[in-house]
Coordinates of C-alpha atoms and ligand atoms in Angstrom, one line a residue:
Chain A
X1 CA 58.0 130.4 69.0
X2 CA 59.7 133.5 67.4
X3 CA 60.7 134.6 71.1
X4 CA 61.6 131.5 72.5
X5 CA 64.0 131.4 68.9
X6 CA 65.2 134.7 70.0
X7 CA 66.2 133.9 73.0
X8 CA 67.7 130.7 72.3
X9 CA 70.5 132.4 69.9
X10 CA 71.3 135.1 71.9
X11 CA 72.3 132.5 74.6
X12 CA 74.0 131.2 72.7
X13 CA 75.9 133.6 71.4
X14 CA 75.8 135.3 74.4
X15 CA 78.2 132.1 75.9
X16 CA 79.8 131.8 72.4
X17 CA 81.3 135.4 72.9
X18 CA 82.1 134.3 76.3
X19 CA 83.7 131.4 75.5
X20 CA 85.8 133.2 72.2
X21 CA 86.8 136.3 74.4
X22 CA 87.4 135.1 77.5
X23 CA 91.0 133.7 76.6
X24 CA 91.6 137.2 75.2
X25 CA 91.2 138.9 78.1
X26 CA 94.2 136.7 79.7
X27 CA 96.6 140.0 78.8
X28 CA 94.7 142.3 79.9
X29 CA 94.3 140.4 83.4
X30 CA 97.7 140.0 83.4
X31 CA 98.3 143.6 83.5
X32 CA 95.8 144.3 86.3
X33 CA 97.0 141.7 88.1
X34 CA 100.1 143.4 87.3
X35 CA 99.1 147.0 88.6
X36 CA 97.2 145.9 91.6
X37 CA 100.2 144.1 93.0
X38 CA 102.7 146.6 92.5
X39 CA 100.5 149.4 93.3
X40 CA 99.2 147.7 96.3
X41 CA 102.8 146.7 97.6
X42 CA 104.4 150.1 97.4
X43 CA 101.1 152.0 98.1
X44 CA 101.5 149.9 101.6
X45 CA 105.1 150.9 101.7
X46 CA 104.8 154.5 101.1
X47 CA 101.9 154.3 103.9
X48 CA 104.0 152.7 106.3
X49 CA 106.7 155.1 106.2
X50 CA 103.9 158.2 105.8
X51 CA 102.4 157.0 109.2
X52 CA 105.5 156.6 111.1
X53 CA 106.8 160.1 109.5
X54 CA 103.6 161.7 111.1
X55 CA 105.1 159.9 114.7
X56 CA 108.2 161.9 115.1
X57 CA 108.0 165.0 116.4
X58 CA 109.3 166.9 113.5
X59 CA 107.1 169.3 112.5
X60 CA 107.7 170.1 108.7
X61 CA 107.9 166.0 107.9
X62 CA 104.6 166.2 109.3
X63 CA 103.5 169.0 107.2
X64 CA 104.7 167.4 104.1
X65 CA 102.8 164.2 105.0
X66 CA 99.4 166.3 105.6
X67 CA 100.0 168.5 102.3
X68 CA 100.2 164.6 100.7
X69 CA 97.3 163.1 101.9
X70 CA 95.2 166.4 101.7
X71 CA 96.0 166.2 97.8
X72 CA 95.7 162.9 96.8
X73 CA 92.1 162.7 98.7
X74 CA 90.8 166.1 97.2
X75 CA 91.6 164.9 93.7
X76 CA 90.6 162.5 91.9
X77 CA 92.6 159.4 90.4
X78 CA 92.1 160.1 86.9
X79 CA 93.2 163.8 87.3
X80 CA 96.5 162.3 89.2
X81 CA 97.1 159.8 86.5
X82 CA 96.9 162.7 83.8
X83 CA 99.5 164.7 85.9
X84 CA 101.9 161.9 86.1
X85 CA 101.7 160.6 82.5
X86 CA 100.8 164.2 80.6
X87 CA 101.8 167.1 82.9
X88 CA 105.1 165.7 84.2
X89 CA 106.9 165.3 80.5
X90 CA 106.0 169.2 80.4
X91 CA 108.4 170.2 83.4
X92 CA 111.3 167.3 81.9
X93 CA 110.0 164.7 83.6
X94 CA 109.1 161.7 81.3
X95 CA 108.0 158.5 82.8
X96 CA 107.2 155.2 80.7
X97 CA 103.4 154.2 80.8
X98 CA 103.4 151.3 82.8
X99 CA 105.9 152.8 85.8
X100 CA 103.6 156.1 85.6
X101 CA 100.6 154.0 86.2
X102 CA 102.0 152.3 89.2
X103 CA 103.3 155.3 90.4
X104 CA 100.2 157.5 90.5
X105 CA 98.5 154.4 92.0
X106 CA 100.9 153.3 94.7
X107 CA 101.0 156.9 95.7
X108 CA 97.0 157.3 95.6
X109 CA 96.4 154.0 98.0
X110 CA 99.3 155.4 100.1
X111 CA 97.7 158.1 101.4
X112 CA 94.5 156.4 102.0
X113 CA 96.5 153.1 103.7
X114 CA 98.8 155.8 106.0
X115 CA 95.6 157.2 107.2
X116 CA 94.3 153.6 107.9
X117 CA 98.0 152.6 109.4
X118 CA 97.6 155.9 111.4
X119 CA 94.3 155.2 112.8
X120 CA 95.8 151.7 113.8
X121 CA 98.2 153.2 115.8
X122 CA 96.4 155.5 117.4
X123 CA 94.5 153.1 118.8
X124 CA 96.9 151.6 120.7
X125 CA 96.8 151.8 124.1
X126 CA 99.2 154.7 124.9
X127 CA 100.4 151.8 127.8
X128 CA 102.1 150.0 125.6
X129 CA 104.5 152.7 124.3
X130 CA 105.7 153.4 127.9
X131 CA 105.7 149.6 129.3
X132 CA 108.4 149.4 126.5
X133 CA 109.9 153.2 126.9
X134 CA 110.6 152.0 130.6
X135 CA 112.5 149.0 130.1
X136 CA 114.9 151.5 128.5
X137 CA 113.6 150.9 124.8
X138 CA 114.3 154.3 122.0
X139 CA 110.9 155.8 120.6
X140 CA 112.0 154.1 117.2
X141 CA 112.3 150.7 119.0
X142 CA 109.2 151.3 120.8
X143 CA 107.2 151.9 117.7
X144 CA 108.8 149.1 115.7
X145 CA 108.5 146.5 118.1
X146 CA 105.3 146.6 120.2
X147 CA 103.2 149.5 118.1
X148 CA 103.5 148.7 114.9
X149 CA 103.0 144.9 115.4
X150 CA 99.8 145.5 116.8
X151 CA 98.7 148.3 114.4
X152 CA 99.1 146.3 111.7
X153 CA 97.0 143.6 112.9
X154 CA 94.2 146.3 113.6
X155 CA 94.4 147.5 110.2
X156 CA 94.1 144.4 108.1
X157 CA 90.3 144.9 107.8
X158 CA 90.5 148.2 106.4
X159 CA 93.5 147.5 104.6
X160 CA 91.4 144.3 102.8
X161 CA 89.3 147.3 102.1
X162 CA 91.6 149.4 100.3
X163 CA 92.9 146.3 98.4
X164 CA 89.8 145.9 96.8
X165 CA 89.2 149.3 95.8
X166 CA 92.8 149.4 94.5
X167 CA 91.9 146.6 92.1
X168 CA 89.3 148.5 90.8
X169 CA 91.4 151.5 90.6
X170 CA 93.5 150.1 88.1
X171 CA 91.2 150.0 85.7
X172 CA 91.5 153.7 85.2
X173 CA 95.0 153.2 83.9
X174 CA 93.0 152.6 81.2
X175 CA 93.5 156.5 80.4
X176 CA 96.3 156.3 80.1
X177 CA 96.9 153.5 77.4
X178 CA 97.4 150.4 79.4
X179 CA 95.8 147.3 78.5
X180 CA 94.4 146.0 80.9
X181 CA 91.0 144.2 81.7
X182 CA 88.9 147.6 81.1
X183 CA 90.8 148.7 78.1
X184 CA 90.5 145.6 76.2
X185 CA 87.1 145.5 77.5
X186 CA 86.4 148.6 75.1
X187 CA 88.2 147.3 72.2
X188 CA 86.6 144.1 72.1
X189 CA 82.9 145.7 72.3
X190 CA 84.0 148.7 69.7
X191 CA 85.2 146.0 67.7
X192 CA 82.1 143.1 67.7
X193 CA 79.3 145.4 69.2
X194 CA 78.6 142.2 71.5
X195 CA 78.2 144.7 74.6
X196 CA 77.0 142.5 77.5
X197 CA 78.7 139.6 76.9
X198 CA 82.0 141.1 77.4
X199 CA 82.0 143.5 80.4
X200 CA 80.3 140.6 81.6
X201 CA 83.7 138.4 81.3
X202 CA 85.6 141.7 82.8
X203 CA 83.0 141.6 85.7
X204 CA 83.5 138.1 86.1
X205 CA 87.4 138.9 86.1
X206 CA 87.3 141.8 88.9
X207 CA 85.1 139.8 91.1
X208 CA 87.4 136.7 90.8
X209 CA 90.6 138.6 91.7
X210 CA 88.6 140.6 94.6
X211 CA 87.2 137.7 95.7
X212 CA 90.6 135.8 95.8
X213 CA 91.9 138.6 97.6
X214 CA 89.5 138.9 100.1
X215 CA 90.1 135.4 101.2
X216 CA 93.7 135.7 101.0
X217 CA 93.4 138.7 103.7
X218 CA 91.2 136.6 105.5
X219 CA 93.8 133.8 105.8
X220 CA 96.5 136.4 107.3
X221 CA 93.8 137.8 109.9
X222 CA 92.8 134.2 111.0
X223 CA 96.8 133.2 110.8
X224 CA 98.1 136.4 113.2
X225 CA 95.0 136.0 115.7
X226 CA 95.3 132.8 116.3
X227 CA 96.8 132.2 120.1
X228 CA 95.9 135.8 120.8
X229 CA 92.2 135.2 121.9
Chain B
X1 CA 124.1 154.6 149.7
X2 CA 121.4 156.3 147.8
X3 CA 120.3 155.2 145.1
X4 CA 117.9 157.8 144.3
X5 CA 117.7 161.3 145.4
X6 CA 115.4 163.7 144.2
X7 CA 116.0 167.6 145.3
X8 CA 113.2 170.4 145.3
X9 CA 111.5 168.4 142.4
X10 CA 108.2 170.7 140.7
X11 CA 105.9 169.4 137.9
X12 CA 103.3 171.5 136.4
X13 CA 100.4 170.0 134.3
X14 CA 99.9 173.4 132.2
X15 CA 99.2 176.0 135.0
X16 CA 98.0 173.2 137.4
X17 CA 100.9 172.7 139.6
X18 CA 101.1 168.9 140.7
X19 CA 104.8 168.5 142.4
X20 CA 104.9 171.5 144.4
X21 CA 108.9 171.0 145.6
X22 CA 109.5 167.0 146.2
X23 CA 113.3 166.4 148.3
X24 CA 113.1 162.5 148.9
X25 CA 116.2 160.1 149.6
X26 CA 115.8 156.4 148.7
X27 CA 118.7 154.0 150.3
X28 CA 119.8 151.5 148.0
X29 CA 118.2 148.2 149.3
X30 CA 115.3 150.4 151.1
X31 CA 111.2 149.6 150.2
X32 CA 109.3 153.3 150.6
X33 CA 105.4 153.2 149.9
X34 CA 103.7 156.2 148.7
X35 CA 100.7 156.9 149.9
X36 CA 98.2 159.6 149.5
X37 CA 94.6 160.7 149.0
X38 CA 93.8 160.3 144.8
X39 CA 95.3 163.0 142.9
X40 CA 97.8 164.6 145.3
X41 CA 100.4 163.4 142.8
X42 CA 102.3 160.1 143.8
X43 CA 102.0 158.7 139.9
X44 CA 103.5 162.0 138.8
X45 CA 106.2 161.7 140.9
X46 CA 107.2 158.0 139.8
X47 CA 106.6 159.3 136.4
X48 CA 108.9 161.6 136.9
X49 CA 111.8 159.5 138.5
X50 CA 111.6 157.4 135.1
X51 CA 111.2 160.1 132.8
X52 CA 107.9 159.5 131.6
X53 CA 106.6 162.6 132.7
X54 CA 109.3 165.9 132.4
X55 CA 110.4 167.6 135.8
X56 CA 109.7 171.4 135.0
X57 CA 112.1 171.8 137.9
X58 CA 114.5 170.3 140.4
X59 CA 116.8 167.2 140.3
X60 CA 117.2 164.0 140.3
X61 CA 119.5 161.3 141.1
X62 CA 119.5 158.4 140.0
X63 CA 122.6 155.8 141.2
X64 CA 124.6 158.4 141.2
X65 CA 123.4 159.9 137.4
X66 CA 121.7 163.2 136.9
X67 CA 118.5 162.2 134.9
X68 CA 118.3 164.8 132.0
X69 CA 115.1 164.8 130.7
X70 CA 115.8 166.7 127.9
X71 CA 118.4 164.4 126.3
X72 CA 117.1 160.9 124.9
X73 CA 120.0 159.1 125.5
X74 CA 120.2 160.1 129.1
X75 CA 116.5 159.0 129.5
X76 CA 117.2 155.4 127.9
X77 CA 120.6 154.9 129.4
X78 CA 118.2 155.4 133.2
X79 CA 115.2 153.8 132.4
X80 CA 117.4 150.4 131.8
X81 CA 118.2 151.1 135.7
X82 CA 114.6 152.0 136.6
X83 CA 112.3 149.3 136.7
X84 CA 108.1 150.3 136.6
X85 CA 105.5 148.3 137.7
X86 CA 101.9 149.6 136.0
X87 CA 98.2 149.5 137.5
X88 CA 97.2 147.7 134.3
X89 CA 99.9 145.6 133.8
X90 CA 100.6 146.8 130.0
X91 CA 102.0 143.6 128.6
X92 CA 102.4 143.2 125.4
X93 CA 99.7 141.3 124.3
X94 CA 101.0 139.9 120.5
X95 CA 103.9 138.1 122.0
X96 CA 103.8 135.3 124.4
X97 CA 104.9 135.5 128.5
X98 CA 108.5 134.0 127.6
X99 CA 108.1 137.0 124.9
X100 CA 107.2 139.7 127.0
X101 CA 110.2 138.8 129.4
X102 CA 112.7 138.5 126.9
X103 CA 111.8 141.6 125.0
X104 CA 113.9 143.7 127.1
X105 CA 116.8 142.1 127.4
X106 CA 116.9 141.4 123.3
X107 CA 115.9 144.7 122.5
X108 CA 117.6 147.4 124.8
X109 CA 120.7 145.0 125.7
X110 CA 121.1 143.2 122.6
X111 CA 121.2 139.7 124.7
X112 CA 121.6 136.9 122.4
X113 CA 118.1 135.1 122.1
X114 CA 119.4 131.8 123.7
X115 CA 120.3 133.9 126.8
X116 CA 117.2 135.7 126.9
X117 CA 115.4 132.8 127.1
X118 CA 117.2 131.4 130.0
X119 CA 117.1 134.3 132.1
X120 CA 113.4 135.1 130.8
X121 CA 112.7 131.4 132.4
X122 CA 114.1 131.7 135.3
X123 CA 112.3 135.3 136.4
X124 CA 109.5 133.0 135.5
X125 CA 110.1 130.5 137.5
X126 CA 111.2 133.2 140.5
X127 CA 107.4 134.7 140.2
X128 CA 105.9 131.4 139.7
X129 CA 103.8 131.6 136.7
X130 CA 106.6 129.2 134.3
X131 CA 104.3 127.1 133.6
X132 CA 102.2 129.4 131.6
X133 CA 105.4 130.6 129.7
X134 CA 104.1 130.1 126.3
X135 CA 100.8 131.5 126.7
X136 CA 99.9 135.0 125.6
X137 CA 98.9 137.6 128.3
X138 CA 95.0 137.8 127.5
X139 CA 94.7 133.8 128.6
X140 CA 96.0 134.7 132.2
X141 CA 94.6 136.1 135.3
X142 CA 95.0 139.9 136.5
X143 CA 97.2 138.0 138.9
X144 CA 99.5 136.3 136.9
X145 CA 99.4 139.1 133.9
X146 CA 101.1 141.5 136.6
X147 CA 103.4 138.7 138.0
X148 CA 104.9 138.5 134.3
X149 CA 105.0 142.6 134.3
X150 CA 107.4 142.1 137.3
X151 CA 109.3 139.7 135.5
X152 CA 109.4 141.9 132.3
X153 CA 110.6 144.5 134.4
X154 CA 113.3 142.3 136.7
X155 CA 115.0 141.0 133.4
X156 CA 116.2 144.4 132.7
X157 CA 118.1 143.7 136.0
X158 CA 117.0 147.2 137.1
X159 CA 118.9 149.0 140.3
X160 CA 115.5 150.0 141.9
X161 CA 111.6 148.8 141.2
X162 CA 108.5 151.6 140.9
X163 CA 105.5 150.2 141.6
X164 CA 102.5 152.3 140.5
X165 CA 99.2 150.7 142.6
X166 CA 100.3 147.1 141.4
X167 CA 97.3 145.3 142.8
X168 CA 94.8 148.3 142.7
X169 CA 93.1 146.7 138.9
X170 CA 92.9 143.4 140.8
X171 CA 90.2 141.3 141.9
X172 CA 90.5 140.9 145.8
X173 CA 91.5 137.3 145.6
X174 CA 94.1 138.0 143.2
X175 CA 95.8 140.7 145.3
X176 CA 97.5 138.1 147.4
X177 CA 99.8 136.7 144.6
X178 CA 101.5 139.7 143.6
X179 CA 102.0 141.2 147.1
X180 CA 103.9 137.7 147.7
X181 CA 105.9 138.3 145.0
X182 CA 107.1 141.6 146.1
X183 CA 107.7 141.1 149.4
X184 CA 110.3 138.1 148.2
X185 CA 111.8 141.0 146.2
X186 CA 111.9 143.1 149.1
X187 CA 113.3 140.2 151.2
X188 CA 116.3 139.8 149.0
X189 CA 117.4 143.6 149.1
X190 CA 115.8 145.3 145.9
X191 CA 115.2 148.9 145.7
X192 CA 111.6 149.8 146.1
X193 CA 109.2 152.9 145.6
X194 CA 105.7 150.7 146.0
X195 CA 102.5 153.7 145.4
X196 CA 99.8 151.6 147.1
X197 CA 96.6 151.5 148.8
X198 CA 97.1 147.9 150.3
X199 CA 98.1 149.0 154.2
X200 CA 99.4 145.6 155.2
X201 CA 101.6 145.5 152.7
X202 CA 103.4 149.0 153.7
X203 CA 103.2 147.8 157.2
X204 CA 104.9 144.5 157.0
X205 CA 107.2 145.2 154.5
X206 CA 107.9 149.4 154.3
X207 CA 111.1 150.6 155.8
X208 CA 109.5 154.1 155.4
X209 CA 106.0 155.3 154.4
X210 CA 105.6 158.5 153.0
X211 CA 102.5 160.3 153.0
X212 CA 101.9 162.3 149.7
X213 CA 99.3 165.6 150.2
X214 CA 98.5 168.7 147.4
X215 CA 102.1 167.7 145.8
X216 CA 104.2 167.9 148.8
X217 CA 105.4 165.4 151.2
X218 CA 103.5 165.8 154.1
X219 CA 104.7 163.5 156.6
X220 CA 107.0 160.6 156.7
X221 CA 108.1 157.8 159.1
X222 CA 108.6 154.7 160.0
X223 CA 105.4 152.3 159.2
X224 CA 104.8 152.6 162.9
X225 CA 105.1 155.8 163.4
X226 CA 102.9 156.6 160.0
X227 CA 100.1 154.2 161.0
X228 CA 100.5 154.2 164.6
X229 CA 100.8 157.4 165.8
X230 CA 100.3 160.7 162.6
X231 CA 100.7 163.5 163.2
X232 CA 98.7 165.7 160.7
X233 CA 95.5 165.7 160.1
X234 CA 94.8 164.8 157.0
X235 CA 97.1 162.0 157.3
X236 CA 94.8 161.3 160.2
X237 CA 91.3 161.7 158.3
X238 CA 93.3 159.6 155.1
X239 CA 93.9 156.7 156.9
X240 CA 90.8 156.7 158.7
X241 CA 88.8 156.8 155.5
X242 CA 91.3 153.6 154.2
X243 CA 90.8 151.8 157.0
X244 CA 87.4 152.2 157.4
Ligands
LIG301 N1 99.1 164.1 131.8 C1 98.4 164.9 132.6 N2 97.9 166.1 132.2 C2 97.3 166.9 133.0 N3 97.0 166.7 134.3 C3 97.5 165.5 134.8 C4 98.2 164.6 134.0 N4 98.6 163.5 134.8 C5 98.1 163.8 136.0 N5 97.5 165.0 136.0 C6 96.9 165.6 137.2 O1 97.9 165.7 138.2 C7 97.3 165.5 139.4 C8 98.0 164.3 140.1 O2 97.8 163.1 139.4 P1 98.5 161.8 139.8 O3 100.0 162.0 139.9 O4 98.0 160.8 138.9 O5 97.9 161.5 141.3 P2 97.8 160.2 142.1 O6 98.6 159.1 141.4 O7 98.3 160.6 143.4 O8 96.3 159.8 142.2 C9 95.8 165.2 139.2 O9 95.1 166.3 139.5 C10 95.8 164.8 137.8 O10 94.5 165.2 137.2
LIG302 MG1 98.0 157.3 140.6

């Protein structure tokens, strides 16, 4: 009897404190929803141009882009976040919070999504770039209108991939004071001590955005494949 | 007139030495097949003629324009005048058959779209596969994928053709097709280098044969004369191992 009691309140408060909190969480989502987007948009940017950098034959660019990638993957997130938001003020460089965060992040997916777009291209038969040298076509036009086409097909599965984990990333802008879905997370436990309840609701959050996104990746995969084959 | 002319031509692959001093004269309107055991360097030398491989030494000609293969512009400029036929086809295989044949033209020759489309049709229609126009290249035969490679390469209205073993990744009823094709190409007066292991073909339709040994030319003549009556030995021992 005294169990059965027991667990009858803490369901209920257990979906009490879910339904209370969840609403308050709307912010927080916004802001990761927020983060993710930009982060994922110019992260994809910056890979782009990365990848195609690495194409030309100019050695130093090439350098520069392998001095990039080698950092950002030998260090981790939090560290680069700190940098931006901490250590840049100190040599005059003072960046809002918000902008740093998107900043560190766009430029941490970048290198992972350059190595994914470089991959991608490498792939492609190395037919394809002279079929289209020999009807007279520049290397730039070459690349932009038969490699990269079919890169970037190649590299929507990995790319989904990177998505994801950049959603998830963003919760470590958390460091650096946003408020976003992790953040507020904290608050709300170090303010009602009603622990599982609410990283459940941010759990629930992450998994809905992921899960939307995933789907939304698959949509684009089915929609470019589908005369091809 | 010649249309290409190629003087004391040498390509190296590292220290391997694979053009060991090519002189060759192609008439304008003239079909010359290449042939040659595997490896003695008859892709190299088409490779070479449209820049995709560099010369390490010699000349070449091409409608009158030294092809400098150090200078991009030079490269572009004679590649628009140089058509290339692959083994494998290499169409483009995220845009459609109309696409692939129009890509040229819009790209390199900034043809309005409307225009592109027309001409793109009509190669189509010349190579017989129209119908199939809005397809993409996997749904098509080996056949038909190359016949729309010819087309590709015809709407750049190129001065000569290169044909690199067109029919050699084809299945043996396939073959047929594409050899028609050329021939009509040949019959109205285009330009032709034609690398190829299909003897017919260089019989019927060659105005010179050209047999291609170690990197040199070893023997050339009319098909007749090449198939008929060689002269050297290994051109004797090649063709009797094609033949047999
Ligand atoms: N890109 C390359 N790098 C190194 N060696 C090559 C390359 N292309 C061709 N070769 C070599 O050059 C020789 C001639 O090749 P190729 O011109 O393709 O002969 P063919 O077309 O007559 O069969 C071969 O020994 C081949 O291995
Ligand atoms: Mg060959």
């Amino acid at each position: 009897m005294e169990f059965a009691t027991g667990f009858f309140n803490s369901t209920v408060n257990f979906f009490t404190t879910v339904i209370d909190f969840a609403p308050k969480f709307i912010p927080g989502v916004t802001a990761t929803l927020q983060l993710a987007f930009l982060s994922i948009l110019l992260g994809t940017a910056i890979g782009l141009v990365v990848a195609v950098l690495k194409l030309t034959r100019k050695k130093i660019l090439i350098r520069i882009m392998n001095i990039y990638i080698t950092v950002i993957r030998g260090t981790p997130l939090l560290l680069q976040l700190y940098f931006i938001f901490y250590g840049l003020p100190g040599m005059g460089i003072e960046i809002d919070r918000f902008p740093s965060a998107v900043i560190g992040l766009a430029f941490h997916n970048g290198a992972y999504i350059s190595e994914i777009f470089r991959g991608a291209i490498e792939s492609i038969d190395y037919g394809q770039r002279e079929a289209a040298r020999s009807l007279g076509m520049s290397r730039w036009q070459s690349t932009k209108r038969i490699i990269l086409p079919q890169a970037f097909k190649r590299s929507i599965p990995a790319l989904g991939n990177q998505f994801i984990i950049a959603v998830k990333d963003s919760s470590l802008a958390s460091v650096i004071t946003i408020t976003e879905i992790m953040l507020l997370a904290r608050q709300f436990v170090a303010a009602t001590f009603n622990v599982f309840p609410i990283f459940f609701i941010a759990g629930v959050y992450y998994l809905v955005i992921t899960m939307g996104l995933t789907k939304l990746l698959r949509m684009i995969e089915l929609k470019l494949k589908v005369n091809e084959r | 007139m010649s249309m290409i002319e190629i003087k004391n031509l040498h390509k190296y692959f590292g220290d391997l030495e694979v053009l060991k001093g090519i002189d060759l004269t192609v008439n304008e309107k003239e079909v010359v097949c290449l042939i040659g055991a595997s490896g003695s360097g008859k892709s190299t030398l088409l490779r070479c003629i449209n820049s995709l491989e560099k010369k390490t030494d010699g000349d070449i000609w091409i409608d009158g324009e030294l092809v400098e293969h150090e200078k991009e512009s030079s490269i572009n400029h004679i590649r628009q005048k140089v058509g290339m036929v692959f083994q494998r086809f290499n169409l483009f295989p995220h845009m459609t058959v109309v696409q692939n044949v129009m890509e040229g033209p819009l790209t390199v020759k900034k043809l309005p779209k409307e225009e592109a489309k027309k001409l793109a049709m009509e190669l189509l229609v010349k190579v017989g596969i129209d119908e199939k126009a809005d397809e993409y290249p996997a749904m098509l035969s080996g056949g038909q994928q190359q016949r729309v490679a010819i087309a590709r390469s015809l709407a750049m209205e190129p001065k000569v053709i290169l044909f690199d073993e067109p029919t050699s990744a084809l299945d043996p009823e396939l073959v047929g097709e594409v050899l028609k094709v050329m021939k009509d190409l040949a019959r109205e007066g285009m330009t032709m280098i034609v690398v190829t292991h299909e003897m017919g073909f260089a019989k019927e339709v060659a105005d010179r044969v050209i047999f291609i040994h170690e990197g040199l030319i070893a023997e050339e003549g009319t098909p007749d004369q090449i198939f008929n009556n060689p002269q050297h030995e290994r051109l004797q021992n090649f063709l009797g191992q094609i033949l047999e």
